[in-house]
Short mmCIF file of C-alpha atoms in Angstrom, two decimals:
data_model
loop_
_atom_site.label_atom_id
_atom_site.label_comp_id
_atom_site.label_asym_id
_atom_site.label_seq_id
_atom_site.Cartn_x
_atom_site.Cartn_y
_atom_site.Cartn_z
CA UNK A 51 4.95 -31.08 58.76
CA UNK A 52 2.23 -31.60 56.16
CA UNK A 53 2.04 -27.81 55.54
CA UNK A 54 5.83 -27.67 55.04
CA UNK A 55 5.68 -30.48 52.48
CA UNK A 56 2.92 -28.72 50.54
CA UNK A 57 4.93 -25.47 50.47
CA UNK A 58 7.97 -27.37 49.17
CA UNK A 59 5.86 -28.90 46.42
CA UNK A 60 4.56 -25.46 45.41
CA UNK A 61 8.10 -24.09 45.36
CA UNK A 62 9.35 -27.02 43.29
CA UNK A 63 6.47 -26.67 40.84
CA UNK A 64 7.16 -22.95 40.51
CA UNK A 65 10.83 -23.54 39.80
CA UNK A 66 10.02 -26.16 37.18
CA UNK A 67 7.54 -23.79 35.55
CA UNK A 68 10.15 -21.03 35.42
CA UNK A 69 12.71 -23.38 33.85
CA UNK A 70 10.24 -24.63 31.24
CA UNK A 71 9.16 -21.06 30.45
CA UNK A 72 12.73 -20.19 29.60
CA UNK A 73 12.58 -22.77 26.83
CA UNK A 74 9.27 -21.62 25.36
CA UNK A 75 9.61 -20.42 21.74
CA UNK A 76 8.49 -16.87 22.54
CA UNK A 77 10.57 -16.37 25.67
CA UNK A 78 13.83 -15.48 23.92
CA UNK A 79 12.04 -13.08 21.60
CA UNK A 80 10.66 -11.21 24.62
CA UNK A 81 14.15 -10.80 26.06
CA UNK A 82 15.67 -9.35 22.90
CA UNK A 83 14.78 -6.90 20.15
CA UNK A 84 15.25 -8.49 16.75
CA UNK A 85 16.65 -6.40 13.89
CA UNK A 86 17.12 -7.55 10.32
CA UNK A 87 20.24 -7.33 8.16
CA UNK A 88 19.36 -7.60 4.46
CA UNK A 89 22.52 -7.71 2.34
CA UNK A 90 23.87 -9.86 -0.49
CA UNK A 91 26.54 -12.15 0.88
CA UNK A 92 26.93 -13.99 -2.42
CA UNK A 93 26.66 -13.06 -6.10
CA UNK A 94 27.88 -9.98 -7.94
CA UNK A 95 27.11 -7.51 -5.13
CA UNK A 96 28.79 -9.45 -2.33
CA UNK A 97 32.03 -7.51 -2.97
CA UNK A 98 30.28 -4.38 -1.67
CA UNK A 99 27.57 -5.64 0.67
CA UNK A 100 29.37 -8.20 2.85
CA UNK A 101 31.23 -5.47 4.73
CA UNK A 102 27.92 -3.71 5.46
CA UNK A 103 26.62 -6.87 7.10
CA UNK A 104 29.77 -7.09 9.18
CA UNK A 105 29.77 -3.44 10.26
CA UNK A 106 26.08 -3.78 11.19
CA UNK A 107 26.95 -6.72 13.44
CA UNK A 108 29.81 -4.69 14.94
CA UNK A 109 27.44 -1.79 15.68
CA UNK A 110 24.87 -4.10 17.27
CA UNK A 111 27.59 -5.65 19.42
CA UNK A 112 28.72 -2.16 20.46
CA UNK A 113 25.16 -1.15 21.41
CA UNK A 114 24.64 -4.37 23.37
CA UNK A 115 27.90 -3.83 25.26
CA UNK A 116 26.54 -0.44 26.34
CA UNK A 117 23.28 -1.77 27.73
CA UNK A 118 21.27 -2.47 24.60
CA UNK A 119 18.10 -0.59 23.70
CA UNK A 120 15.43 0.04 26.34
CA UNK A 121 17.37 -2.32 28.57
CA UNK A 122 17.13 -5.18 26.06
CA UNK A 123 19.81 -6.73 23.87
CA UNK A 124 19.56 -6.48 20.11
CA UNK A 125 19.40 -9.79 18.25
CA UNK A 126 20.51 -9.58 14.61
CA UNK A 127 18.76 -11.75 12.02
CA UNK A 128 21.00 -12.03 8.94
CA UNK A 129 19.62 -13.15 5.57
CA UNK A 130 21.30 -13.45 2.15
CA UNK A 131 19.27 -12.36 -0.90
CA UNK A 132 22.26 -13.45 -3.02
CA UNK A 133 22.23 -10.48 -5.45
CA UNK A 134 18.82 -11.72 -6.68
CA UNK A 135 16.43 -8.76 -6.76
CA UNK A 136 13.10 -10.65 -6.36
CA UNK A 137 14.67 -12.58 -3.48
CA UNK A 138 15.19 -9.28 -1.66
CA UNK A 139 11.42 -8.96 -1.42
CA UNK A 140 11.06 -12.56 -0.20
CA UNK A 141 13.74 -12.08 2.45
CA UNK A 142 12.24 -8.75 3.56
CA UNK A 143 8.88 -10.48 4.04
CA UNK A 144 10.60 -13.25 5.98
CA UNK A 145 12.26 -10.74 8.30
CA UNK A 146 9.05 -8.80 8.95
CA UNK A 147 6.47 -11.60 9.02
CA UNK A 148 8.36 -14.55 10.47
CA UNK A 149 11.10 -12.99 12.58
CA UNK A 150 9.06 -9.90 13.58
CA UNK A 151 12.11 -7.63 13.40
CA UNK A 152 11.72 -4.08 14.70
CA UNK A 153 13.76 -2.58 11.84
CA UNK A 154 15.77 -3.68 8.83
CA UNK A 155 19.16 -2.35 7.78
CA UNK A 156 20.06 -3.20 4.23
CA UNK A 157 19.93 -3.19 0.42
CA UNK A 158 22.56 -1.67 -1.85
CA UNK A 159 21.30 -1.40 -5.41
CA UNK A 160 18.21 0.65 -6.16
CA UNK A 161 16.62 -2.33 -7.88
CA UNK A 162 16.85 -4.25 -4.59
CA UNK A 163 15.38 -1.30 -2.70
CA UNK A 164 12.56 -0.93 -5.23
CA UNK A 165 11.90 -4.66 -4.86
CA UNK A 166 11.36 -4.46 -1.09
CA UNK A 167 9.39 -1.19 -0.93
CA UNK A 168 5.95 -2.79 -1.45
CA UNK A 169 6.68 -5.27 1.34
CA UNK A 170 7.66 -2.56 3.82
CA UNK A 171 4.58 -0.53 2.95
CA UNK A 172 2.23 -3.52 3.16
CA UNK A 173 3.59 -4.76 6.49
CA UNK A 174 4.45 -1.31 7.90
CA UNK A 175 8.10 -2.22 8.31
CA UNK A 176 11.03 0.14 8.77
CA UNK A 177 14.04 0.17 6.42
CA UNK A 178 17.29 2.09 6.82
CA UNK A 179 18.97 2.33 3.40
CA UNK A 180 22.72 3.16 3.58
CA UNK A 181 23.83 3.73 -0.02
CA UNK A 182 23.90 6.67 -2.44
CA UNK A 183 21.02 6.55 -4.90
CA UNK A 184 19.27 8.35 -7.75
CA UNK A 185 16.62 10.18 -5.71
CA UNK A 186 13.16 10.57 -7.24
CA UNK A 187 11.75 8.74 -4.23
CA UNK A 188 10.51 9.51 -0.74
CA UNK A 189 8.87 6.80 1.36
CA UNK A 190 7.38 7.00 4.84
CA UNK A 191 8.79 3.57 5.79
CA UNK A 192 12.36 4.29 4.62
CA UNK A 193 15.15 6.44 6.05
CA UNK A 194 17.92 7.18 3.56
CA UNK A 195 21.36 7.52 5.16
CA UNK A 196 23.20 7.48 1.80
CA UNK A 197 23.50 10.43 -0.57
CA UNK A 198 20.87 11.94 -2.84
CA UNK A 199 22.12 13.26 -6.23
CA UNK A 200 22.74 16.79 -4.91
CA UNK A 201 24.99 15.28 -2.22
CA UNK A 202 27.19 13.34 -4.65
CA UNK A 203 26.52 13.25 -8.41
CA UNK A 204 25.89 16.96 -9.08
CA UNK A 205 28.85 18.24 -6.99
CA UNK A 206 31.13 15.67 -8.66
CA UNK A 207 30.26 16.83 -12.18
CA UNK A 208 30.53 20.49 -11.13
CA UNK A 209 34.04 19.70 -9.89
CA UNK A 210 34.98 18.01 -13.19
CA UNK A 211 33.85 21.14 -15.05
CA UNK A 212 35.85 23.44 -12.77
CA UNK A 213 39.43 24.56 -13.31
CA UNK A 214 40.66 22.37 -10.45
CA UNK A 215 38.82 19.37 -11.89
CA UNK A 216 40.20 19.69 -15.43
CA UNK A 217 37.46 21.79 -17.11
CA UNK A 218 35.79 18.80 -18.77
CA UNK A 219 33.35 19.64 -21.57
CA UNK A 220 32.63 16.12 -22.88
CA UNK A 221 31.26 13.32 -20.69
CA UNK A 222 30.99 9.55 -20.85
CA UNK A 223 28.21 8.35 -18.54
CA UNK A 224 29.14 4.71 -17.92
CA UNK A 225 27.01 2.54 -15.69
CA UNK A 226 25.50 -0.82 -14.85
CA UNK A 227 22.17 -1.30 -16.60
CA UNK A 228 19.54 -0.72 -13.91
CA UNK A 229 17.53 2.06 -12.33
CA UNK A 230 20.22 3.90 -10.31
CA UNK A 231 22.67 4.60 -13.19
CA UNK A 232 19.94 5.31 -15.73
CA UNK A 233 18.04 7.74 -13.47
CA UNK A 234 21.24 9.39 -12.21
CA UNK A 235 22.40 9.87 -15.80
CA UNK A 236 19.02 11.30 -16.77
CA UNK A 237 19.52 13.89 -14.02
CA UNK A 238 23.14 14.51 -15.03
CA UNK A 239 22.23 14.93 -18.70
CA UNK A 240 19.63 17.57 -17.74
CA UNK A 241 22.19 19.26 -15.47
CA UNK A 242 24.81 19.26 -18.25
CA UNK A 243 22.27 20.76 -20.65
CA UNK A 244 21.74 23.57 -18.13
CA UNK A 245 25.51 24.19 -18.31
CA UNK A 246 25.50 24.39 -22.11
CA UNK A 247 26.78 20.88 -22.84
CA UNK A 248 25.20 19.45 -26.01
CA UNK A 249 23.96 15.90 -26.51
CA UNK A 250 26.73 15.15 -29.02
CA UNK A 251 29.22 15.76 -26.20
CA UNK A 252 27.54 13.19 -23.92
CA UNK A 253 27.96 9.44 -24.43
CA UNK A 254 25.91 6.94 -22.37
CA UNK A 255 27.07 3.33 -22.04
CA UNK A 256 25.50 0.54 -19.95
CA UNK A 257 26.68 -2.97 -19.13
CA UNK A 258 24.88 -5.81 -17.30
CA UNK A 259 25.61 -6.82 -13.71
CA UNK A 260 28.74 -8.96 -13.55
CA UNK A 261 30.11 -7.65 -16.87
CA UNK A 262 33.83 -8.38 -17.15
CA UNK A 263 35.07 -7.38 -20.62
CA UNK A 264 35.76 -3.63 -20.78
CA UNK A 265 38.45 -3.66 -23.47
CA UNK A 266 36.19 -2.36 -26.27
CA UNK A 267 34.46 0.16 -23.99
CA UNK A 268 37.74 1.65 -22.75
CA UNK A 269 39.02 1.84 -26.36
CA UNK A 270 35.82 3.72 -27.33
CA UNK A 271 36.31 6.10 -24.39
CA UNK A 272 39.80 6.92 -25.67
CA UNK A 273 38.41 7.65 -29.15
CA UNK A 274 35.59 9.83 -27.76
CA UNK A 275 38.10 11.77 -25.65
CA UNK A 276 39.95 12.82 -28.81
CA UNK A 277 37.11 15.32 -29.38
CA UNK A 278 38.03 17.52 -26.42
CA UNK A 279 38.42 17.61 -22.63
CA UNK A 280 36.58 14.48 -21.49
CA UNK A 281 35.68 12.90 -18.16
CA UNK A 282 34.00 9.59 -17.30
CA UNK A 283 31.22 9.44 -14.71
CA UNK A 284 31.04 5.84 -13.52
CA UNK A 285 27.97 4.30 -11.93
CA UNK A 286 29.26 0.75 -12.38
CA UNK A 287 28.20 -1.36 -9.40
CA UNK A 288 29.52 -4.54 -7.86
CA UNK A 289 32.40 -6.72 -8.93
CA UNK A 290 32.41 -5.30 -12.50
CA UNK A 291 34.48 -2.43 -11.12
CA UNK A 292 37.50 -4.71 -10.82
CA UNK A 293 37.83 -5.52 -14.57
CA UNK A 294 36.90 -1.95 -15.53
CA UNK A 295 39.68 -0.40 -13.48
CA UNK A 296 42.08 -3.14 -14.52
CA UNK A 297 41.37 -2.32 -18.18
CA UNK A 298 41.92 1.39 -17.53
CA UNK A 299 45.38 0.47 -16.29
CA UNK A 300 46.05 -1.89 -19.19
CA UNK A 301 45.07 0.82 -21.70
CA UNK A 302 47.24 3.42 -19.99
CA UNK A 303 44.25 5.74 -19.60
CA UNK A 304 45.54 8.08 -16.89
CA UNK A 305 43.63 10.57 -14.80
CA UNK A 306 45.58 13.39 -16.44
CA UNK A 307 44.16 12.28 -19.81
CA UNK A 308 40.57 11.30 -18.98
CA UNK A 309 39.63 11.50 -15.29
CA UNK A 310 37.08 8.96 -14.03
CA UNK A 311 34.84 9.88 -11.10
CA UNK A 312 33.05 6.95 -9.49
CA UNK A 313 29.94 6.96 -7.29
CA UNK A 314 30.05 3.31 -6.26
CA UNK A 315 33.77 2.66 -5.79
CA UNK A 316 35.37 3.14 -2.43
CA UNK A 317 38.10 1.69 -0.32
CA UNK A 318 36.51 -1.78 -0.15
CA UNK A 319 36.18 -2.20 -3.93
CA UNK A 320 39.76 -1.00 -4.51
CA UNK A 321 41.13 -3.75 -2.29
CA UNK A 322 40.85 -6.10 -5.29
CA UNK A 323 42.65 -3.81 -7.75
CA UNK A 324 46.24 -2.76 -8.40
CA UNK A 325 45.64 0.94 -7.76
CA UNK A 326 49.01 2.28 -8.87
CA UNK A 327 47.88 2.86 -12.50
CA UNK A 328 44.69 4.50 -11.18
CA UNK A 329 46.31 7.21 -9.10
CA UNK A 330 44.49 10.50 -9.61
CA UNK A 331 41.14 9.05 -10.68
CA UNK A 332 38.31 10.24 -8.48
CA UNK A 333 35.43 9.14 -6.29
CA UNK A 334 32.68 11.27 -4.79
CA UNK A 335 31.38 10.23 -1.38
CA UNK A 336 30.31 11.68 1.95
CA UNK A 337 33.06 9.93 3.88
CA UNK A 338 36.57 8.58 3.29
CA UNK A 339 38.68 6.49 5.64
CA UNK A 340 41.55 8.95 5.19
CA UNK A 341 39.62 11.80 6.89
CA UNK A 342 41.43 12.78 10.07
CA UNK A 343 39.44 13.41 13.25
CA UNK A 344 39.08 11.63 16.63
CA UNK A 345 35.65 10.15 15.86
CA UNK A 346 36.89 8.60 12.63
CA UNK A 347 40.05 7.35 14.29
CA UNK A 348 37.90 5.54 16.87
CA UNK A 349 35.56 4.17 14.18
CA UNK A 350 38.47 2.74 12.17
CA UNK A 351 40.05 1.23 15.26
CA UNK A 352 36.76 -0.39 16.33
CA UNK A 353 36.35 -1.91 12.88
CA UNK A 354 39.91 -3.24 12.74
CA UNK A 355 39.58 -4.76 16.22
CA UNK A 356 36.23 -6.34 15.33
CA UNK A 357 37.60 -7.82 12.08
CA UNK A 358 40.58 -9.29 13.92
CA UNK A 359 38.46 -10.67 16.78
CA UNK A 360 35.99 -12.27 14.35
CA UNK A 361 38.75 -13.47 12.00
CA UNK A 362 37.10 -11.83 9.01
CA UNK A 363 38.67 -12.45 5.57
CA UNK A 364 41.82 -10.34 5.15
CA UNK A 365 41.33 -9.07 8.70
CA UNK A 366 44.74 -7.42 8.68
CA UNK A 367 43.88 -5.15 5.75
CA UNK A 368 40.24 -4.23 6.35
CA UNK A 369 39.11 -0.73 5.41
CA UNK A 370 36.14 1.49 6.15
CA UNK A 371 34.05 3.22 3.49
CA UNK A 372 31.07 5.50 2.99
CA UNK A 373 28.20 2.95 3.06
CA UNK A 374 29.74 1.40 6.18
CA UNK A 375 29.68 4.79 7.89
CA UNK A 376 26.08 5.30 6.72
CA UNK A 377 25.12 1.89 8.15
CA UNK A 378 26.76 2.75 11.48
CA UNK A 379 24.94 6.10 11.62
CA UNK A 380 21.58 4.56 10.71
CA UNK A 381 21.64 1.90 13.41
CA UNK A 382 22.61 4.44 16.07
CA UNK A 383 19.90 6.88 14.93
CA UNK A 384 17.32 4.09 15.11
CA UNK A 385 18.51 3.26 18.64
CA UNK A 386 18.21 6.91 19.68
CA UNK A 387 14.71 7.16 18.19
CA UNK A 388 13.52 3.99 19.94
CA UNK A 389 14.78 5.29 23.27
CA UNK A 390 13.17 8.68 22.66
CA UNK A 391 9.87 7.02 21.73
CA UNK A 392 10.13 4.51 24.59
CA UNK A 393 9.00 1.75 22.22
CA UNK A 394 9.91 -0.13 19.04
CA UNK A 395 6.45 0.60 17.59
CA UNK A 396 7.16 1.53 13.97
CA UNK A 397 4.78 4.48 13.76
CA UNK A 398 6.19 6.07 16.90
CA UNK A 399 9.79 5.38 15.91
CA UNK A 400 9.23 6.98 12.48
CA UNK A 401 8.07 10.14 14.24
CA UNK A 402 11.14 10.10 16.48
CA UNK A 403 13.83 9.48 13.84
CA UNK A 404 13.32 12.87 12.16
CA UNK A 405 15.60 15.42 13.80
CA UNK A 406 18.00 12.86 15.30
CA UNK A 407 21.64 13.94 15.23
CA UNK A 408 24.85 11.93 15.42
CA UNK A 409 28.52 12.84 15.62
CA UNK A 410 29.71 11.05 12.49
CA UNK A 411 33.16 9.77 11.47
CA UNK A 412 32.93 12.16 8.49
CA UNK A 413 33.88 14.91 10.93
CA UNK A 414 30.46 16.56 11.20
CA UNK A 415 27.35 16.24 13.32
CA UNK A 416 24.83 14.90 10.82
CA UNK A 417 21.06 15.23 11.14
CA UNK A 418 18.11 13.26 9.84
CA UNK A 419 15.76 15.65 8.07
CA UNK A 420 12.41 15.95 9.84
CA UNK A 421 10.39 16.04 6.63
CA UNK A 422 12.15 14.16 3.82
CA UNK A 423 13.74 11.19 5.69
CA UNK A 424 17.19 11.90 4.22
CA UNK A 425 20.41 12.59 6.08
CA UNK A 426 22.10 15.99 5.90
CA UNK A 427 25.63 15.02 4.78
CA UNK A 428 28.93 16.66 3.81
CA UNK A 429 30.30 16.00 0.32
CA UNK A 430 33.89 14.94 -0.38
CA UNK A 431 35.73 14.31 -3.63
CA UNK A 432 38.85 12.20 -3.33
CA UNK A 433 41.71 11.14 -5.60
CA UNK A 434 42.80 7.51 -5.60
CA UNK A 435 46.18 6.96 -3.99
CA UNK A 436 48.63 4.17 -4.69
CA UNK A 437 47.66 2.44 -1.44
CA UNK A 438 43.95 2.31 -2.31
CA UNK A 439 43.02 5.20 -0.05
CA UNK A 440 41.86 8.67 -1.13
CA UNK A 441 43.27 12.18 -0.84
CA UNK A 442 40.44 14.67 -0.39
CA UNK A 443 40.71 17.32 -3.11
CA UNK A 444 37.39 19.09 -2.55
CA UNK A 445 34.74 19.22 0.16
CA UNK A 446 31.76 21.22 1.29
CA UNK A 447 31.98 23.47 4.34
CA UNK A 448 29.45 21.34 6.16
CA UNK A 449 26.47 18.99 5.76
CA UNK A 450 24.18 19.58 2.77
CA UNK A 451 20.42 19.03 2.93
CA UNK A 452 19.31 16.34 0.49
CA UNK A 453 17.04 17.07 -2.46
CA UNK A 454 15.29 13.75 -3.09
CA UNK A 455 13.48 15.24 -6.09
CA UNK A 456 16.01 16.71 -8.50
CA UNK A 457 15.20 20.26 -9.63
CA UNK A 458 16.62 19.36 -13.07
CA UNK A 459 13.74 16.96 -13.75
CA UNK A 460 10.54 18.73 -14.96
CA UNK A 461 7.59 18.40 -12.61
CA UNK A 462 9.62 18.02 -9.42
CA UNK A 463 8.90 21.50 -8.10
CA UNK A 464 7.45 21.44 -4.58
CA UNK A 465 8.13 17.73 -3.98
CA UNK A 466 10.68 18.05 -1.19
CA UNK A 467 8.47 17.16 1.77
CA UNK A 468 6.47 14.13 2.81
#
């Protein structure tokens, strides 16, 4: 009898210990794998970045529903750097040091990415960056799932100069005043020089983040265009795109007069604009929602169902876009690399990410380059339709290997590899 009582006491003590252990601060962290989501949910960039946060959460939910990663659920940690570039670095440090995330998916502008790079290098963190950018960078701790200049900017300008694109010979390079537009336009100016375009036929204009008055700028574009076949290359970012495109419509500047090709305007940004006056203007991306294939159909349907289930703003009219696809690809490639490596250890995962492939909604199987940490991607140029979608007017035959270091910038020879 005494022995039985002692055994019961041991069993009771063990049960109580197990219950208390479940409430220990570290217990939940051991059961899940934390991943960071670093996007502006307020401020001037929220118009573009909020949907990337949401599609990241959708992807994580999808992965968890299919068994998680290494048999463990993913736990997203969402932070809001609020379109404040120094705060991006603070929030990146918080994710890596306090939350101990295994990887971070985020940033949009290059100034935000440049802000966090020292933190990721110092703490040996892992960042997946999902947006087109200016190149001239290659970091061990970053995987770039957006486009390099040869996967977006250069093909777009080549198209504008072609017969199908209107044979433009004069160019307005219009952008937000920060590193991505200025570096991209430096590359484009050198490229245009190589095609015989003179400096007097190139106009560069920059506006601050959040700029809203484009009346004078659009009037100046119309005057510049009087000198010959002219096109506008727009690297405007964030919510400034809404007043810019509105002013184009107000001024009656049609695509048949002066075509505008944008690198940072997609389906999401056009949701806030009356697109009927903008029909025929262009965007260059690596994905459009309007692309028809079974993988994209499934991707769109998943996103619409997720938006409806989570009661997201304007859930009935949500759209997909290029950076959303790049986010989706990046998270899945990280998952595949972790499972291949058998661990979330950053050094081992970095080795495993190179060479990963994924059947993308763009209609192609894309691959992460083994040496330069950039995604091989197809290139599409689309015309704006009245419903805010795009008709593809030009595309590559398949994925293009990124050139992080532009050959048009002196001194970049031989810089393609890590």
